[in-house]
Amino acid sequence: MINIAVFCSGNGSNLQAILDAARDGLIPCRVKLMVCDNPGAYAIKRAEDSGIPRLIVNRKDFPSREAMEERIASEVDEKNIKLICLAGYMRLLSGRFVERYAGRIINVHPALLPAFKGKSAIRDAFESGVNISGVTVHFVTEAVDSGPVILQEAVVIEKSDTIETLTEKIHKVEHRLYPQAIKLFCQNKT
Ligand code: GRF
């Protein structure tokens, strides 16, 4: 069993999917740490309800990004974390941080990378008129939304879809695909 950390900034529905999968024995790991950079995030409540350790960091409380990342890294190291899962973590990690945990940080993105990188991927895909988008789980490198892909799954955009129904479909796939990718990592199969 390896220890993993989940980094969040918002709702935390992917955190929830990971917590549930770990609790149900579907992924061979323990969620040992939740890191959140937004003190108002609902993800914090989810972590509290599951009783996992939380580190809430506010950028304003640190003199620099490096100082904030140093605080996070000390917690990650102290808890012997082998894998960091970004789940809606909206802050860019420095090259230094990514290097420190090279090959041990993964992310879920709501589109079929390399298409529709960036923060509004679902909307961008919807507005572009493509009829297929999807979900990607990938390793994190310094360049945003660009690291090696672990798993991808397509989601068909129907004529009847709205941005809301598409968002719902994508999230549903994320909640299944992300735990699967974590499982592959735990089994050394990535
Ligand atoms: C997800 O759509 C994920 O793909 C993206 O941010 C969103 C986070 O949602 N990176 P949640 O906080 O897990 O509910």
mmCIF file of N, CA, C and O in Angstrom, residues 10-106:
data_model
loop_
_atom_site.group_PDB
_atom_site.id
_atom_site.type_symbol
_atom_site.label_atom_id
_atom_site.label_comp_id
_atom_site.label_asym_id
_atom_site.label_seq_id
_atom_site.Cartn_x
_atom_site.Cartn_y
_atom_site.Cartn_z
ATOM 1 N N GLY A 10 -11.098 23.390 -5.196
ATOM 2 C CA GLY A 10 -12.512 23.733 -5.315
ATOM 3 C C GLY A 10 -13.456 22.691 -4.746
ATOM 4 O O GLY A 10 -13.368 22.299 -3.589
ATOM 5 N N ASN A 11 -14.332 22.215 -5.609
ATOM 6 C CA ASN A 11 -15.404 21.325 -5.179
ATOM 7 C C ASN A 11 -14.898 19.989 -4.619
ATOM 8 O O ASN A 11 -15.412 19.464 -3.638
ATOM 9 N N GLY A 12 -13.892 19.439 -5.246
ATOM 10 C CA GLY A 12 -13.308 18.199 -4.717
ATOM 11 C C GLY A 12 -14.073 16.936 -5.072
ATOM 12 O O GLY A 12 -13.960 15.925 -4.367
ATOM 13 N N SER A 13 -14.828 16.949 -6.167
ATOM 14 C CA SER A 13 -15.559 15.719 -6.507
ATOM 15 C C SER A 13 -14.600 14.597 -6.919
ATOM 16 O O SER A 13 -14.876 13.422 -6.672
ATOM 17 N N ASN A 14 -13.468 14.950 -7.513
ATOM 18 C CA ASN A 14 -12.474 13.909 -7.828
ATOM 19 C C ASN A 14 -11.798 13.403 -6.556
ATOM 20 O O ASN A 14 -11.526 12.210 -6.441
ATOM 21 N N LEU A 15 -11.550 14.301 -5.612
ATOM 22 C CA LEU A 15 -11.042 13.865 -4.304
ATOM 23 C C LEU A 15 -11.993 12.826 -3.718
ATOM 24 O O LEU A 15 -11.576 11.770 -3.241
ATOM 25 N N GLN A 16 -13.294 13.133 -3.791
ATOM 26 C CA GLN A 16 -14.302 12.223 -3.241
ATOM 27 C C GLN A 16 -14.249 10.855 -3.926
ATOM 28 O O GLN A 16 -14.308 9.815 -3.263
ATOM 29 N N ALA A 17 -14.118 10.878 -5.255
ATOM 30 C CA ALA A 17 -14.070 9.611 -6.007
ATOM 31 C C ALA A 17 -12.848 8.794 -5.578
ATOM 32 O O ALA A 17 -12.924 7.559 -5.444
ATOM 33 N N ILE A 18 -11.733 9.478 -5.340
ATOM 34 C CA ILE A 18 -10.501 8.779 -4.925
ATOM 35 C C ILE A 18 -10.671 8.235 -3.502
ATOM 36 O O ILE A 18 -10.327 7.084 -3.212
ATOM 37 N N LEU A 19 -11.235 9.065 -2.608
ATOM 38 C CA LEU A 19 -11.463 8.618 -1.223
ATOM 39 C C LEU A 19 -12.379 7.398 -1.195
ATOM 40 O O LEU A 19 -12.120 6.432 -0.477
ATOM 41 N N ASP A 20 -13.441 7.446 -2.001
ATOM 42 C CA ASP A 20 -14.395 6.332 -2.021
ATOM 43 C C ASP A 20 -13.726 5.064 -2.552
ATOM 44 O O ASP A 20 -13.911 3.968 -2.009
ATOM 45 N N ALA A 21 -12.937 5.218 -3.636
ATOM 46 C CA ALA A 21 -12.281 4.049 -4.242
ATOM 47 C C ALA A 21 -11.271 3.438 -3.259
ATOM 48 O O ALA A 21 -11.164 2.211 -3.153
ATOM 49 N N ALA A 22 -10.560 4.290 -2.521
ATOM 50 C CA ALA A 22 -9.582 3.782 -1.547
ATOM 51 C C ALA A 22 -10.321 3.084 -0.396
ATOM 52 O O ALA A 22 -9.937 1.995 0.029
ATOM 53 N N ARG A 23 -11.385 3.712 0.057
ATOM 54 C CA ARG A 23 -12.169 3.124 1.159
ATOM 55 C C ARG A 23 -12.730 1.753 0.777
ATOM 56 O O ARG A 23 -12.714 0.808 1.557
ATOM 57 N N ASP A 24 -13.188 1.642 -0.484
ATOM 58 C CA ASP A 24 -13.790 0.393 -0.941
ATOM 59 C C ASP A 24 -12.753 -0.641 -1.394
ATOM 60 O O ASP A 24 -13.116 -1.680 -1.938
ATOM 61 N N GLY A 25 -11.482 -0.312 -1.234
ATOM 62 C CA GLY A 25 -10.437 -1.275 -1.591
ATOM 63 C C GLY A 25 -10.227 -1.425 -3.089
ATOM 64 O O GLY A 25 -9.630 -2.410 -3.544
ATOM 65 N N LEU A 26 -10.711 -0.474 -3.885
ATOM 66 C CA LEU A 26 -10.575 -0.578 -5.343
ATOM 67 C C LEU A 26 -9.201 -0.105 -5.814
ATOM 68 O O LEU A 26 -8.768 -0.434 -6.916
ATOM 69 N N ILE A 27 -8.534 0.708 -4.998
ATOM 70 C CA ILE A 27 -7.171 1.135 -5.336
ATOM 71 C C ILE A 27 -6.259 0.855 -4.137
ATOM 72 O O ILE A 27 -6.623 1.156 -2.998
ATOM 73 N N PRO A 28 -5.097 0.243 -4.410
ATOM 74 C CA PRO A 28 -4.234 -0.183 -3.301
ATOM 75 C C PRO A 28 -3.380 0.958 -2.754
ATOM 76 O O PRO A 28 -2.162 0.961 -2.907
ATOM 77 N N CYS A 29 -4.042 1.948 -2.143
ATOM 78 C CA CYS A 29 -3.282 3.066 -1.563
ATOM 79 C C CYS A 29 -4.075 3.693 -0.425
ATOM 80 O O CYS A 29 -5.263 3.420 -0.273
ATOM 81 N N ARG A 30 -3.376 4.495 0.350
ATOM 82 C CA ARG A 30 -4.014 5.243 1.438
ATOM 83 C C ARG A 30 -3.925 6.725 1.120
ATOM 84 O O ARG A 30 -2.842 7.217 0.768
ATOM 85 N N VAL A 31 -5.046 7.445 1.234
ATOM 86 C CA VAL A 31 -4.999 8.902 1.045
ATOM 87 C C VAL A 31 -4.531 9.497 2.374
ATOM 88 O O VAL A 31 -5.272 9.559 3.347
ATOM 89 N N LYS A 32 -3.261 9.919 2.403
ATOM 90 C CA LYS A 32 -2.629 10.328 3.657
ATOM 91 C C LYS A 32 -2.603 11.834 3.841
ATOM 92 O O LYS A 32 -2.244 12.337 4.900
ATOM 93 N N LEU A 33 -2.962 12.557 2.755
ATOM 94 C CA LEU A 33 -2.858 14.018 2.844
ATOM 95 C C LEU A 33 -3.725 14.662 1.776
ATOM 96 O O LEU A 33 -3.771 14.198 0.631
ATOM 97 N N MET A 34 -4.408 15.735 2.172
ATOM 98 C CA MET A 34 -5.123 16.564 1.218
ATOM 99 C C MET A 34 -4.537 17.961 1.353
ATOM 100 O O MET A 34 -4.386 18.482 2.469
ATOM 101 N N VAL A 35 -4.135 18.537 0.231
ATOM 102 C CA VAL A 35 -3.587 19.893 0.231
ATOM 103 C C VAL A 35 -4.572 20.787 -0.504
ATOM 104 O O VAL A 35 -5.068 20.423 -1.580
ATOM 105 N N CYS A 36 -4.875 21.937 0.074
ATOM 106 C CA CYS A 36 -5.824 22.847 -0.558
ATOM 107 C C CYS A 36 -5.302 24.277 -0.447
ATOM 108 O O CYS A 36 -4.867 24.703 0.619
ATOM 109 N N ASP A 37 -5.349 24.998 -1.557
ATOM 110 C CA ASP A 37 -4.829 26.374 -1.565
ATOM 111 C C ASP A 37 -5.959 27.396 -1.486
ATOM 112 O O ASP A 37 -5.734 28.584 -1.685
ATOM 113 N N ASN A 38 -7.164 26.901 -1.204
ATOM 114 C CA ASN A 38 -8.317 27.801 -1.140
ATOM 115 C C ASN A 38 -9.102 27.515 0.138
ATOM 116 O O ASN A 38 -9.825 26.513 0.210
ATOM 117 N N PRO A 39 -8.969 28.392 1.140
ATOM 118 C CA PRO A 39 -9.594 28.131 2.441
ATOM 119 C C PRO A 39 -11.119 27.982 2.369
ATOM 120 O O PRO A 39 -11.724 27.423 3.275
ATOM 121 N N GLY A 40 -11.734 28.425 1.266
ATOM 122 C CA GLY A 40 -13.187 28.316 1.160
ATOM 123 C C GLY A 40 -13.653 27.104 0.366
ATOM 124 O O GLY A 40 -14.849 26.964 0.101
ATOM 125 N N ALA A 41 -12.742 26.231 0.001
ATOM 126 C CA ALA A 41 -13.101 25.131 -0.896
ATOM 127 C C ALA A 41 -13.953 24.054 -0.208
ATOM 128 O O ALA A 41 -13.688 23.679 0.942
ATOM 129 N N TYR A 42 -14.927 23.550 -0.940
ATOM 130 C CA TYR A 42 -15.774 22.475 -0.401
ATOM 131 C C TYR A 42 -14.965 21.190 -0.199
ATOM 132 O O TYR A 42 -15.290 20.348 0.646
ATOM 133 N N ALA A 43 -13.885 21.055 -0.961
ATOM 134 C CA ALA A 43 -13.010 19.883 -0.839
ATOM 135 C C ALA A 43 -12.527 19.690 0.602
ATOM 136 O O ALA A 43 -12.324 18.559 1.041
ATOM 137 N N ILE A 44 -12.379 20.795 1.346
ATOM 138 C CA ILE A 44 -11.896 20.698 2.728
ATOM 139 C C ILE A 44 -12.906 19.937 3.588
ATOM 140 O O ILE A 44 -12.547 19.081 4.389
ATOM 141 N N LYS A 45 -14.180 20.236 3.360
ATOM 142 C CA LYS A 45 -15.238 19.549 4.113
ATOM 143 C C LYS A 45 -15.219 18.047 3.800
ATOM 144 O O LYS A 45 -15.368 17.202 4.688
ATOM 145 N N ARG A 46 -14.998 17.728 2.524
ATOM 146 C CA ARG A 46 -14.953 16.297 2.142
ATOM 147 C C ARG A 46 -13.798 15.593 2.867
ATOM 148 O O ARG A 46 -13.954 14.463 3.345
ATOM 149 N N ALA A 47 -12.655 16.264 2.923
ATOM 150 C CA ALA A 47 -11.489 15.667 3.586
ATOM 151 C C ALA A 47 -11.754 15.513 5.085
ATOM 152 O O ALA A 47 -11.429 14.488 5.684
ATOM 153 N N GLU A 48 -12.379 16.539 5.671
ATOM 154 C CA GLU A 48 -12.726 16.471 7.101
ATOM 155 C C GLU A 48 -13.642 15.292 7.370
ATOM 156 O O GLU A 48 -13.423 14.524 8.297
ATOM 157 N N ASP A 49 -14.664 15.149 6.537
ATOM 158 C CA ASP A 49 -15.633 14.076 6.733
ATOM 159 C C ASP A 49 -14.977 12.701 6.632
ATOM 160 O O ASP A 49 -15.453 11.736 7.229
ATOM 161 N N SER A 50 -13.901 12.608 5.846
ATOM 162 C CA SER A 50 -13.213 11.326 5.702
ATOM 163 C C SER A 50 -12.120 11.150 6.746
ATOM 164 O O SER A 50 -11.481 10.106 6.806
ATOM 165 N N GLY A 51 -11.854 12.221 7.478
ATOM 166 C CA GLY A 51 -10.853 12.136 8.538
ATOM 167 C C GLY A 51 -9.422 12.066 8.045
ATOM 168 O O GLY A 51 -8.545 11.573 8.757
ATOM 169 N N ILE A 52 -9.156 12.535 6.822
ATOM 170 C CA ILE A 52 -7.760 12.507 6.349
ATOM 171 C C ILE A 52 -7.052 13.817 6.711
ATOM 172 O O ILE A 52 -7.690 14.873 6.787
ATOM 173 N N PRO A 53 -5.747 13.765 6.942
ATOM 174 C CA PRO A 53 -5.004 14.973 7.294
ATOM 175 C C PRO A 53 -5.092 16.023 6.192
ATOM 176 O O PRO A 53 -5.081 15.690 5.005
ATOM 177 N N ARG A 54 -5.201 17.279 6.606
ATOM 178 C CA ARG A 54 -5.357 18.369 5.646
ATOM 179 C C ARG A 54 -4.288 19.417 5.852
ATOM 180 O O ARG A 54 -3.933 19.717 6.984
ATOM 181 N N LEU A 55 -3.807 19.953 4.748
ATOM 182 C CA LEU A 55 -2.912 21.110 4.812
ATOM 183 C C LEU A 55 -3.561 22.208 3.978
ATOM 184 O O LEU A 55 -3.682 22.069 2.757
ATOM 185 N N ILE A 56 -4.023 23.263 4.647
ATOM 186 C CA ILE A 56 -4.650 24.375 3.934
ATOM 187 C C ILE A 56 -3.610 25.486 3.841
ATOM 188 O O ILE A 56 -3.122 25.949 4.883
ATOM 189 N N VAL A 57 -3.272 25.866 2.631
ATOM 190 C CA VAL A 57 -2.266 26.924 2.465
ATOM 191 C C VAL A 57 -2.894 28.095 1.718
ATOM 192 O O VAL A 57 -3.661 27.898 0.768
ATOM 193 N N ASN A 58 -2.557 29.296 2.177
ATOM 194 C CA ASN A 58 -3.061 30.490 1.524
ATOM 195 C C ASN A 58 -1.840 31.250 1.006
ATOM 196 O O ASN A 58 -0.960 31.606 1.785
ATOM 197 N N ARG A 59 -1.798 31.456 -0.311
ATOM 198 C CA ARG A 59 -0.626 32.090 -0.908
ATOM 199 C C ARG A 59 -0.240 33.397 -0.205
ATOM 200 O O ARG A 59 0.945 33.727 -0.100
ATOM 201 N N LYS A 60 -1.279 34.085 0.312
ATOM 202 C CA LYS A 60 -1.052 35.388 0.971
ATOM 203 C C LYS A 60 -0.192 35.253 2.233
ATOM 204 O O LYS A 60 0.430 36.219 2.673
ATOM 205 N N ASP A 61 -0.191 34.084 2.815
ATOM 206 C CA ASP A 61 0.554 33.870 4.056
ATOM 207 C C ASP A 61 2.029 33.557 3.826
ATOM 208 O O ASP A 61 2.774 33.321 4.777
ATOM 209 N N PHE A 62 2.443 33.500 2.558
ATOM 210 C CA PHE A 62 3.834 33.144 2.247
ATOM 211 C C PHE A 62 4.492 34.261 1.436
ATOM 212 O O PHE A 62 3.847 34.856 0.576
ATOM 213 N N PRO A 63 5.783 34.494 1.669
ATOM 214 C CA PRO A 63 6.471 35.560 0.945
ATOM 215 C C PRO A 63 6.651 35.245 -0.539
ATOM 216 O O PRO A 63 6.797 36.157 -1.351
ATOM 217 N N SER A 64 6.653 33.968 -0.904
ATOM 218 C CA SER A 64 6.880 33.599 -2.304
ATOM 219 C C SER A 64 6.208 32.266 -2.600
ATOM 220 O O SER A 64 5.847 31.521 -1.680
ATOM 221 N N ARG A 65 6.094 31.969 -3.896
ATOM 222 C CA ARG A 65 5.543 30.675 -4.298
ATOM 223 C C ARG A 65 6.441 29.546 -3.782
ATOM 224 O O ARG A 65 5.970 28.520 -3.316
ATOM 225 N N GLU A 66 7.749 29.783 -3.847
ATOM 226 C CA GLU A 66 8.709 28.774 -3.402
ATOM 227 C C GLU A 66 8.517 28.440 -1.921
ATOM 228 O O GLU A 66 8.572 27.283 -1.525
ATOM 229 N N ALA A 67 8.280 29.491 -1.131
ATOM 230 C CA ALA A 67 8.099 29.269 0.310
ATOM 231 C C ALA A 67 6.839 28.439 0.558
ATOM 232 O O ALA A 67 6.818 27.542 1.406
ATOM 233 N N MET A 68 5.792 28.729 -0.202
ATOM 234 C CA MET A 68 4.553 27.957 -0.042
ATOM 235 C C MET A 68 4.781 26.504 -0.449
ATOM 236 O O MET A 68 4.359 25.571 0.245
ATOM 237 N N GLU A 69 5.473 26.306 -1.562
ATOM 238 C CA GLU A 69 5.735 24.937 -2.032
ATOM 239 C C GLU A 69 6.644 24.189 -1.052
ATOM 240 O O GLU A 69 6.518 22.974 -0.898
ATOM 241 N N GLU A 70 7.532 24.904 -0.410
ATOM 242 C CA GLU A 70 8.430 24.283 0.572
ATOM 243 C C GLU A 70 7.609 23.729 1.738
ATOM 244 O O GLU A 70 7.859 22.627 2.223
ATOM 245 N N ARG A 71 6.622 24.504 2.148
ATOM 246 C CA ARG A 71 5.721 24.064 3.247
ATOM 247 C C ARG A 71 4.974 22.792 2.820
ATOM 248 O O ARG A 71 4.851 21.839 3.590
ATOM 249 N N ILE A 72 4.477 22.809 1.580
ATOM 250 C CA ILE A 72 3.746 21.642 1.075
ATOM 251 C C ILE A 72 4.687 20.434 0.999
ATOM 252 O O ILE A 72 4.352 19.339 1.448
ATOM 253 N N ALA A 73 5.886 20.666 0.451
ATOM 254 C CA ALA A 73 6.836 19.560 0.265
ATOM 255 C C ALA A 73 7.227 18.942 1.603
ATOM 256 O O ALA A 73 7.385 17.716 1.701
ATOM 257 N N SER A 74 7.338 19.768 2.638
ATOM 258 C CA SER A 74 7.763 19.195 3.922
ATOM 259 C C SER A 74 6.680 18.250 4.448
ATOM 260 O O SER A 74 6.961 17.204 5.020
ATOM 261 N N GLU A 75 5.420 18.605 4.191
ATOM 262 C CA GLU A 75 4.311 17.746 4.619
ATOM 263 C C GLU A 75 4.275 16.458 3.775
ATOM 264 O O GLU A 75 4.038 15.361 4.289
ATOM 265 N N VAL A 76 4.491 16.618 2.474
ATOM 266 C CA VAL A 76 4.497 15.471 1.554
ATOM 267 C C VAL A 76 5.596 14.483 1.973
ATOM 268 O O VAL A 76 5.369 13.266 2.027
ATOM 269 N N ASP A 77 6.753 15.013 2.300
ATOM 270 C CA ASP A 77 7.875 14.149 2.675
ATOM 271 C C ASP A 77 7.640 13.518 4.041
ATOM 272 O O ASP A 77 7.895 12.329 4.242
ATOM 273 N N GLU A 78 7.123 14.330 4.941
ATOM 274 C CA GLU A 78 6.889 13.828 6.304
ATOM 275 C C GLU A 78 5.891 12.666 6.298
ATOM 276 O O GLU A 78 6.024 11.709 7.063
ATOM 277 N N LYS A 79 4.921 12.726 5.388
ATOM 278 C CA LYS A 79 3.892 11.677 5.329
ATOM 279 C C LYS A 79 4.292 10.537 4.393
ATOM 280 O O LYS A 79 3.485 9.646 4.109
ATOM 281 N N ASN A 80 5.513 10.607 3.870
ATOM 282 C CA ASN A 80 6.028 9.536 3.010
ATOM 283 C C ASN A 80 5.104 9.279 1.800
ATOM 284 O O ASN A 80 4.745 8.136 1.500
ATOM 285 N N ILE A 81 4.730 10.374 1.141
ATOM 286 C CA ILE A 81 3.818 10.315 0.000
ATOM 287 C C ILE A 81 4.582 9.856 -1.245
ATOM 288 O O ILE A 81 5.620 10.421 -1.582
ATOM 289 N N LYS A 82 4.041 8.839 -1.926
ATOM 290 C CA LYS A 82 4.695 8.325 -3.133
ATOM 291 C C LYS A 82 4.072 8.887 -4.420
ATOM 292 O O LYS A 82 4.677 8.838 -5.485
ATOM 293 N N LEU A 83 2.836 9.353 -4.311
ATOM 294 C CA LEU A 83 2.140 9.871 -5.493
ATOM 295 C C LEU A 83 1.309 11.085 -5.110
ATOM 296 O O LEU A 83 0.560 11.047 -4.132
ATOM 297 N N ILE A 84 1.445 12.159 -5.910
ATOM 298 C CA ILE A 84 0.642 13.371 -5.726
ATOM 299 C C ILE A 84 -0.384 13.419 -6.850
ATOM 300 O O ILE A 84 -0.018 13.389 -8.036
ATOM 301 N N CYS A 85 -1.661 13.487 -6.490
ATOM 302 C CA CYS A 85 -2.732 13.544 -7.490
ATOM 303 C C CYS A 85 -3.323 14.952 -7.489
ATOM 304 O O CYS A 85 -3.937 15.363 -6.490
ATOM 305 N N LEU A 86 -3.147 15.671 -8.577
ATOM 306 C CA LEU A 86 -3.788 16.985 -8.693
ATOM 307 C C LEU A 86 -5.230 16.745 -9.117
ATOM 308 O O LEU A 86 -5.495 16.035 -10.092
ATOM 309 N N ALA A 87 -6.158 17.325 -8.378
ATOM 310 C CA ALA A 87 -7.577 17.124 -8.682
ATOM 311 C C ALA A 87 -8.264 18.480 -8.598
ATOM 312 O O ALA A 87 -8.763 18.874 -7.542
ATOM 313 N N GLY A 88 -8.202 19.220 -9.701
ATOM 314 C CA GLY A 88 -8.767 20.559 -9.699
ATOM 315 C C GLY A 88 -7.915 21.518 -8.891
ATOM 316 O O GLY A 88 -8.429 22.460 -8.296
ATOM 317 N N TYR A 89 -6.601 21.276 -8.837
ATOM 318 C CA TYR A 89 -5.667 22.195 -8.151
ATOM 319 C C TYR A 89 -5.319 23.294 -9.147
ATOM 320 O O TYR A 89 -4.714 23.037 -10.185
ATOM 321 N N MET A 90 -5.738 24.520 -8.845
ATOM 322 C CA MET A 90 -5.711 25.584 -9.854
ATOM 323 C C MET A 90 -4.417 26.398 -9.873
ATOM 324 O O MET A 90 -4.326 27.388 -10.577
ATOM 325 N N ARG A 91 -3.429 25.968 -9.095
ATOM 326 C CA ARG A 91 -2.189 26.745 -9.012
ATOM 327 C C ARG A 91 -1.076 26.035 -9.765
ATOM 328 O O ARG A 91 -0.917 24.822 -9.651
ATOM 329 N N LEU A 92 -0.327 26.797 -10.539
ATOM 330 C CA LEU A 92 0.795 26.214 -11.287
ATOM 331 C C LEU A 92 1.907 25.819 -10.328
ATOM 332 O O LEU A 92 2.298 26.600 -9.464
ATOM 333 N N LEU A 93 2.437 24.627 -10.503
ATOM 334 C CA LEU A 93 3.567 24.190 -9.681
ATOM 335 C C LEU A 93 4.861 24.632 -10.356
ATOM 336 O O LEU A 93 4.977 24.590 -11.590
ATOM 337 N N SER A 94 5.838 25.018 -9.558
ATOM 338 C CA SER A 94 7.111 25.479 -10.127
ATOM 339 C C SER A 94 7.879 24.298 -10.724
ATOM 340 O O SER A 94 7.647 23.133 -10.356
ATOM 341 N N GLY A 95 8.802 24.613 -11.628
ATOM 342 C CA GLY A 95 9.662 23.585 -12.206
ATOM 343 C C GLY A 95 10.424 22.850 -11.117
ATOM 344 O O GLY A 95 10.647 21.641 -11.197
ATOM 345 N N ARG A 96 10.780 23.597 -10.091
ATOM 346 C CA ARG A 96 11.532 22.995 -8.993
ATOM 347 C C ARG A 96 10.717 21.931 -8.260
ATOM 348 O O ARG A 96 11.208 20.837 -7.969
ATOM 349 N N PHE A 97 9.458 22.251 -8.005
ATOM 350 C CA PHE A 97 8.588 21.293 -7.306
ATOM 351 C C PHE A 97 8.354 20.063 -8.191
ATOM 352 O O PHE A 97 8.440 18.926 -7.731
ATOM 353 N N VAL A 98 8.071 20.308 -9.463
ATOM 354 C CA VAL A 98 7.787 19.205 -10.391
ATOM 355 C C VAL A 98 9.021 18.297 -10.523
ATOM 356 O O VAL A 98 8.901 17.067 -10.557
ATOM 357 N N GLU A 99 10.177 18.912 -10.536
ATOM 358 C CA GLU A 99 11.446 18.167 -10.628
ATOM 359 C C GLU A 99 11.666 17.307 -9.379
ATOM 360 O O GLU A 99 12.080 16.159 -9.463
ATOM 361 N N ARG A 100 11.366 17.914 -8.248
ATOM 362 C CA ARG A 100 11.561 17.214 -6.965
ATOM 363 C C ARG A 100 10.746 15.912 -6.907
ATOM 364 O O ARG A 100 11.187 14.924 -6.329
ATOM 365 N N TYR A 101 9.550 15.948 -7.499
ATOM 366 C CA TYR A 101 8.681 14.760 -7.487
ATOM 367 C C TYR A 101 8.476 14.219 -8.903
ATOM 368 O O TYR A 101 7.385 13.772 -9.265
ATOM 369 N N ALA A 102 9.524 14.248 -9.680
ATOM 370 C CA ALA A 102 9.433 13.849 -11.094
ATOM 371 C C ALA A 102 8.859 12.439 -11.240
ATOM 372 O O ALA A 102 9.274 11.507 -10.552
ATOM 373 N N GLY A 103 7.851 12.313 -12.123
ATOM 374 C CA GLY A 103 7.233 11.013 -12.367
ATOM 375 C C GLY A 103 6.289 10.578 -11.261
ATOM 376 O O GLY A 103 5.772 9.457 -11.272
ATOM 377 N N ARG A 104 6.065 11.460 -10.299
ATOM 378 C CA ARG A 104 5.218 11.094 -9.155
ATOM 379 C C ARG A 104 4.084 12.091 -8.942
ATOM 380 O O ARG A 104 3.467 12.129 -7.880
ATOM 381 N N ILE A 105 3.801 12.918 -9.969
ATOM 382 C CA ILE A 105 2.658 13.839 -9.900
ATOM 383 C C ILE A 105 1.782 13.558 -11.115
ATOM 384 O O ILE A 105 2.287 13.506 -12.251
ATOM 385 N N ILE A 106 0.487 13.358 -10.878
ATOM 386 C CA ILE A 106 -0.438 13.150 -12.002
ATOM 387 C C ILE A 106 -1.602 14.130 -11.896
ATOM 388 O O ILE A 106 -1.852 14.722 -10.842
#
